[in-house]
């Protein structure tokens, strides 16, 4: 057990090749905003959940309902017992495979331009405790905290010290940046400021022990918003080298995509505005003007048909010429075959905190050309496993694509170097790093609670007759304090709901506008 008041050990004091024995049997409440089968954040979180459970840690996962209808939590061989109930916080559905591996699904409002994600309705932290372990967990892990994670952190900071469960956050999604891209002026700037302010406010609280970040780009972002440096710790990503590997190369697929032997360029991304498909469309048009014989194979989709249609419209001319092919969603071996059957990966998004697709391409032996902004700036080694170009320099990006497309030897060398780089990124070591940090913080809290007990601290966790400081100078009885905490919670969440209401009006207007434009286009056709 850690000494009272001391900091948890640094990574150098742990063997990351070994899972910590002390974490076995511990209870972890893992809250995530995204757990579908087709994005990098959800795949990363799933890897962690599986790793912790396989090594004996009890993990209860809380997430919005999954519109894809695919149950990514429950092992296919394990029967699930499902029950549901409706409380004042909304409907909560609980699935149990064992007494310790629990799934809680929360209802929410699907994001119009990305219905795989939802804005979770109000939920009480006490309800999550009772629905998972029947009481507080040993630790809370928040994957890309947003509508759910914000609620958890805000409610946790209202609790007395002995009830403040240690929190680890994994900052994997730049929500503020997405909002700025999604909404027009001035809503984009307002949303960016609002999200960034709420994040930094919640991250600074002492209950948040560690904020994992995937790249120096993200660290600089967090520093700009005054997140304490001693809370931040880098956590890169791993890749499944058994699934993604050069051996998946499929000549039949290559012949189907490029029957005349054209160079195959691939892009794997959800069809959405923040993925910079406008830039990719300009790249494809310029490559065509310069005479490169290529096929651009785009893997991904969007369950919002209007958004998918709009993205595809950017490539309408080239798609009509057969130079651009939209493959739709691909997962598992089909996705791995798509990567390995390509010659070059084009990564145009500048909003990625890491960009797991880059590592998956590397593991497939396919080099990458990327814009030098966001996570890929750390992942792509310029001139070694691919090329990085200035984010706004279209000509430089096109030049690098043509250089690699026309030089088979360079492309092969870059592919070998990319594969070597991917094989160094193992999920076991990365997830063990998280596991050790979890154990450190759990033991640190246990030491603090033990010291409080020795010092005769008799404060009642739920009020009683003791006085509890609220604002440092104000002493209130437990009952009055509980009333104040509830009113502050309702008020703060009311502000959040008000903001989402404004956003909802805008999204409704946008959707109606799209419908009207579609009606006019059909009538004029």
Tab-separated table of N, CA and C in Angstrom, residues 250-306:
chain	number	residue	atom	x	y	z
A	250	UNK	N	-5.299	-9.188	-50.556
A	250	UNK	CA	-6.213	-10.020	-51.334
A	250	UNK	C	-6.148	-9.596	-52.799
A	251	UNK	N	-5.552	-10.449	-53.617
A	251	UNK	CA	-5.373	-10.094	-55.027
A	251	UNK	C	-6.708	-9.977	-55.755
A	252	UNK	N	-7.675	-10.788	-55.361
A	252	UNK	CA	-9.001	-10.693	-55.993
A	252	UNK	C	-9.637	-9.338	-55.710
A	253	UNK	N	-9.468	-8.849	-54.487
A	253	UNK	CA	-10.003	-7.534	-54.147
A	253	UNK	C	-9.279	-6.450	-54.928
A	254	UNK	N	-7.960	-6.587	-55.056
A	254	UNK	CA	-7.187	-5.613	-55.829
A	254	UNK	C	-7.646	-5.593	-57.290
A	255	UNK	N	-7.873	-6.769	-57.849
A	255	UNK	CA	-8.322	-6.838	-59.246
A	255	UNK	C	-9.704	-6.213	-59.404
A	256	UNK	N	-10.523	-6.362	-58.371
A	256	UNK	CA	-11.865	-5.777	-58.424
A	256	UNK	C	-11.797	-4.253	-58.355
A	257	UNK	N	-10.929	-3.740	-57.478
A	257	UNK	CA	-10.814	-2.287	-57.312
A	257	UNK	C	-10.114	-1.653	-58.508
A	258	UNK	N	-8.996	-2.260	-58.905
A	258	UNK	CA	-8.158	-1.663	-59.959
A	258	UNK	C	-7.860	-2.701	-61.038
A	259	UNK	N	-8.816	-2.999	-61.892
A	259	UNK	CA	-8.620	-4.053	-62.904
A	259	UNK	C	-7.522	-3.753	-63.907
A	260	UNK	N	-7.164	-2.481	-64.077
A	260	UNK	CA	-6.115	-2.116	-65.027
A	260	UNK	C	-4.787	-1.826	-64.333
A	261	UNK	N	-4.651	-2.261	-63.097
A	261	UNK	CA	-3.385	-2.119	-62.384
A	261	UNK	C	-3.110	-0.736	-61.833
A	262	UNK	N	-4.135	0.078	-61.659
A	262	UNK	CA	-3.945	1.425	-61.098
A	262	UNK	C	-3.419	1.331	-59.659
A	263	UNK	N	-2.753	2.386	-59.223
A	263	UNK	CA	-2.314	2.473	-57.831
A	263	UNK	C	-3.559	2.607	-56.947
A	264	UNK	N	-3.601	1.861	-55.854
A	264	UNK	CA	-4.779	1.883	-54.977
A	264	UNK	C	-4.486	2.745	-53.750
A	265	UNK	N	-5.225	3.833	-53.644
A	265	UNK	CA	-5.145	4.725	-52.491
A	265	UNK	C	-6.342	4.433	-51.596
A	266	UNK	N	-6.114	4.354	-50.298
A	266	UNK	CA	-7.211	4.019	-49.392
A	266	UNK	C	-7.376	5.087	-48.323
A	267	UNK	N	-8.608	5.300	-47.934
A	267	UNK	CA	-8.930	6.165	-46.798
A	267	UNK	C	-9.978	5.430	-45.969
A	268	UNK	N	-9.710	5.259	-44.682
A	268	UNK	CA	-10.655	4.606	-43.773
A	268	UNK	C	-11.105	5.633	-42.750
A	269	UNK	N	-12.376	6.002	-42.804
A	269	UNK	CA	-12.894	7.021	-41.887
A	269	UNK	C	-14.411	7.052	-41.960
A	270	UNK	N	-15.026	7.446	-40.861
A	270	UNK	CA	-16.462	7.696	-40.881
A	270	UNK	C	-16.744	8.871	-41.802
A	271	UNK	N	-17.791	8.766	-42.613
A	271	UNK	CA	-18.130	9.846	-43.539
A	271	UNK	C	-18.775	10.984	-42.752
A	272	UNK	N	-17.958	11.961	-42.405
A	272	UNK	CA	-18.426	13.092	-41.600
A	272	UNK	C	-17.563	14.300	-41.913
A	273	UNK	N	-18.117	15.482	-41.673
A	273	UNK	CA	-17.437	16.722	-42.050
A	273	UNK	C	-16.092	16.873	-41.362
A	274	UNK	N	-16.009	16.461	-40.080
A	274	UNK	CA	-14.769	16.694	-39.336
A	274	UNK	C	-13.617	15.816	-39.806
A	275	UNK	N	-13.888	14.859	-40.694
A	275	UNK	CA	-12.832	13.992	-41.223
A	275	UNK	C	-12.147	14.597	-42.448
A	276	UNK	N	-12.484	15.832	-42.787
A	276	UNK	CA	-11.810	16.586	-43.858
A	276	UNK	C	-11.925	15.923	-45.225
A	277	UNK	N	-13.107	15.443	-45.551
A	277	UNK	CA	-13.313	14.870	-46.881
A	277	UNK	C	-13.282	15.934	-47.970
A	278	UNK	N	-13.517	17.185	-47.604
A	278	UNK	CA	-13.390	18.252	-48.600
A	278	UNK	C	-11.952	18.357	-49.088
A	279	UNK	N	-10.989	18.194	-48.167
A	279	UNK	CA	-9.572	18.221	-48.547
A	279	UNK	C	-9.232	16.993	-49.388
A	280	UNK	N	-9.731	15.823	-48.979
A	280	UNK	CA	-9.461	14.599	-49.738
A	280	UNK	C	-10.015	14.707	-51.155
A	281	UNK	N	-11.176	15.324	-51.304
A	281	UNK	CA	-11.763	15.500	-52.640
A	281	UNK	C	-10.872	16.383	-53.509
A	282	UNK	N	-10.311	17.430	-52.917
A	282	UNK	CA	-9.404	18.299	-53.674
A	282	UNK	C	-8.134	17.550	-54.060
A	283	UNK	N	-7.641	16.691	-53.156
A	283	UNK	CA	-6.465	15.873	-53.466
A	283	UNK	C	-6.755	14.968	-54.662
A	284	UNK	N	-7.895	14.290	-54.619
A	284	UNK	CA	-8.246	13.367	-55.703
A	284	UNK	C	-8.380	14.094	-57.041
A	285	UNK	N	-8.987	15.258	-57.029
A	285	UNK	CA	-9.145	16.027	-58.271
A	285	UNK	C	-7.795	16.466	-58.819
A	286	UNK	N	-6.898	16.879	-57.924
A	286	UNK	CA	-5.571	17.317	-58.363
A	286	UNK	C	-4.761	16.142	-58.901
A	287	UNK	N	-4.855	14.984	-58.243
A	287	UNK	CA	-4.162	13.796	-58.743
A	287	UNK	C	-4.656	13.435	-60.139
A	288	UNK	N	-5.938	13.574	-60.348
A	288	UNK	CA	-6.516	13.280	-61.663
A	288	UNK	C	-6.015	14.264	-62.717
A	289	UNK	N	-5.939	15.550	-62.345
A	289	UNK	CA	-5.446	16.572	-63.276
A	289	UNK	C	-3.988	16.332	-63.642
A	290	UNK	N	-3.211	15.799	-62.697
A	290	UNK	CA	-1.786	15.558	-62.956
A	290	UNK	C	-1.540	14.237	-63.673
A	291	UNK	N	-2.600	13.498	-63.945
A	291	UNK	CA	-2.462	12.303	-64.769
A	291	UNK	C	-2.113	11.029	-64.041
A	292	UNK	N	-2.200	11.001	-62.713
A	292	UNK	CA	-1.902	9.769	-61.986
A	292	UNK	C	-3.020	8.752	-62.218
A	293	UNK	N	-2.628	7.531	-62.545
A	293	UNK	CA	-3.609	6.462	-62.697
A	293	UNK	C	-3.845	5.832	-61.326
A	294	UNK	N	-4.992	6.124	-60.767
A	294	UNK	CA	-5.256	5.692	-59.393
A	294	UNK	C	-6.713	5.297	-59.217
A	295	UNK	N	-6.955	4.547	-58.137
A	295	UNK	CA	-8.296	4.294	-57.626
A	295	UNK	C	-8.281	4.673	-56.139
A	296	UNK	N	-9.217	5.504	-55.755
A	296	UNK	CA	-9.354	5.900	-54.353
A	296	UNK	C	-10.466	5.067	-53.726
A	297	UNK	N	-10.089	4.227	-52.768
A	297	UNK	CA	-11.012	3.293	-52.118
A	297	UNK	C	-11.342	3.840	-50.729
A	298	UNK	N	-12.566	4.308	-50.546
A	298	UNK	CA	-12.975	4.948	-49.293
A	298	UNK	C	-13.826	3.975	-48.483
A	299	UNK	N	-13.311	3.595	-47.317
A	299	UNK	CA	-13.998	2.652	-46.429
A	299	UNK	C	-14.607	3.423	-45.266
A	300	UNK	N	-15.907	3.289	-45.094
A	300	UNK	CA	-16.599	3.994	-44.013
A	300	UNK	C	-17.973	4.421	-44.474
A	301	UNK	N	-18.765	4.850	-43.540
A	301	UNK	CA	-20.112	5.293	-43.873
A	301	UNK	C	-20.640	6.209	-42.798
A	302	UNK	N	-21.910	6.502	-42.871
A	302	UNK	CA	-22.589	7.298	-41.853
A	302	UNK	C	-24.048	6.863	-41.864
A	303	UNK	N	-24.571	6.537	-40.696
A	303	UNK	CA	-25.948	6.044	-40.627
A	303	UNK	C	-26.968	7.151	-40.846
A	304	UNK	N	-26.470	8.391	-40.948
A	304	UNK	CA	-27.329	9.509	-41.344
A	304	UNK	C	-27.186	9.647	-42.854
A	305	UNK	N	-28.189	9.199	-43.591
A	305	UNK	CA	-28.094	9.120	-45.051
A	305	UNK	C	-27.803	10.470	-45.689
A	306	UNK	N	-28.353	11.546	-45.116
A	306	UNK	CA	-28.151	12.869	-45.705
A	306	UNK	C	-26.684	13.279	-45.645
